């Protein structure tokens, strides 16, 4: 894993993952701020990506540092006058005297200049004594090795610039993430305030519902008492109806008895009529002596009419 993360593919993967994860986090923060659906999912995906990238960063191989001052002791000096001038083989210049230690195998195969160890012992800044101090082949080999070294240093500088650009990009992403987190925090405070108001409203609603339940309970009791009263009234009406039914039956009997009594009265009147008629007939038929004889009254002149 360290070899992959340290290679070009691993670095490219890091760049893509960091950029895409940061973009998803910013997008989720925008959804969260605008209260759009899906903000929590986007934040979880982006944050999960960043967490995974930070975990993988722990397995990244640290950059290898070379101690070039061991190869070129002149680099240990901070005096600009001590630095060599690689202007060519002719003319005045700084010549580095030393011995080159190489193995026989490297000498036969053409060893690379990067494997050459130069032990510098002194530097001289006299252009006039250069031919007497070092021979021309040694200067040529040293110039070639120096050119290779400069090429390597240029590559290292390019790599350092890329690392600096990557670090700057990571800093920008971190700033964006920080702003997103700050916005989320401020939004969370607003949500907390709204939640507090919502809780207060829910408490008021619970109290109102409790009052309504009390009123409903009182009304239910009143309705229950009214139902009892209505039940008693219905029982009284039922009793009255039963009384009316019995009264109708008794009224029928009373009507029958009344008819019977009317018939009996009629018969009694007839008997009385006959008795009166008989008494009046006898009274008109036996007049007193010396009195004029009265006429016998007819049936129409009966003083007791029929009933």
mmCIF file with all atom_site columns, C-alpha atoms in Angstrom, residues 259-269:
data_model
loop_
_atom_site.group_PDB
_atom_site.id
_atom_site.type_symbol
_atom_site.label_atom_id
_atom_site.label_alt_id
_atom_site.label_comp_id
_atom_site.label_asym_id
_atom_site.label_entity_id
_atom_site.label_seq_id
_atom_site.pdbx_PDB_ins_code
_atom_site.Cartn_x
_atom_site.Cartn_y
_atom_site.Cartn_z
_atom_site.occupancy
_atom_site.B_iso_or_equiv
_atom_site.pdbx_formal_charge
_atom_site.auth_seq_id
_atom_site.auth_comp_id
_atom_site.auth_asym_id
_atom_site.auth_atom_id
_atom_site.pdbx_PDB_model_num
ATOM 1  C CA . UNK A 1 259 ? -125.489 2.440  26.641 1.00 0.00 ? 259 UNK A CA 1
ATOM 2  C CA . UNK A 1 260 ? -126.852 -0.221 28.943 1.00 0.00 ? 260 UNK A CA 1
ATOM 3  C CA . UNK A 1 261 ? -127.945 2.418  31.441 1.00 0.00 ? 261 UNK A CA 1
ATOM 4  C CA . UNK A 1 262 ? -129.594 4.421  28.632 1.00 0.00 ? 262 UNK A CA 1
ATOM 5  C CA . UNK A 1 263 ? -131.540 1.369  27.571 1.00 0.00 ? 263 UNK A CA 1
ATOM 6  C CA . UNK A 1 264 ? -132.518 0.679  31.147 1.00 0.00 ? 264 UNK A CA 1
ATOM 7  C CA . UNK A 1 265 ? -133.683 4.283  31.569 1.00 0.00 ? 265 UNK A CA 1
ATOM 8  C CA . UNK A 1 266 ? -135.698 4.036  28.390 1.00 0.00 ? 266 UNK A CA 1
ATOM 9  C CA . UNK A 1 267 ? -137.343 0.878  29.632 1.00 0.00 ? 267 UNK A CA 1
ATOM 10 C CA . UNK A 1 268 ? -137.976 2.496  33.011 1.00 0.00 ? 268 UNK A CA 1
ATOM 11 C CA . UNK A 1 269 ? -139.523 5.533  31.335 1.00 0.00 ? 269 UNK A CA 1
#
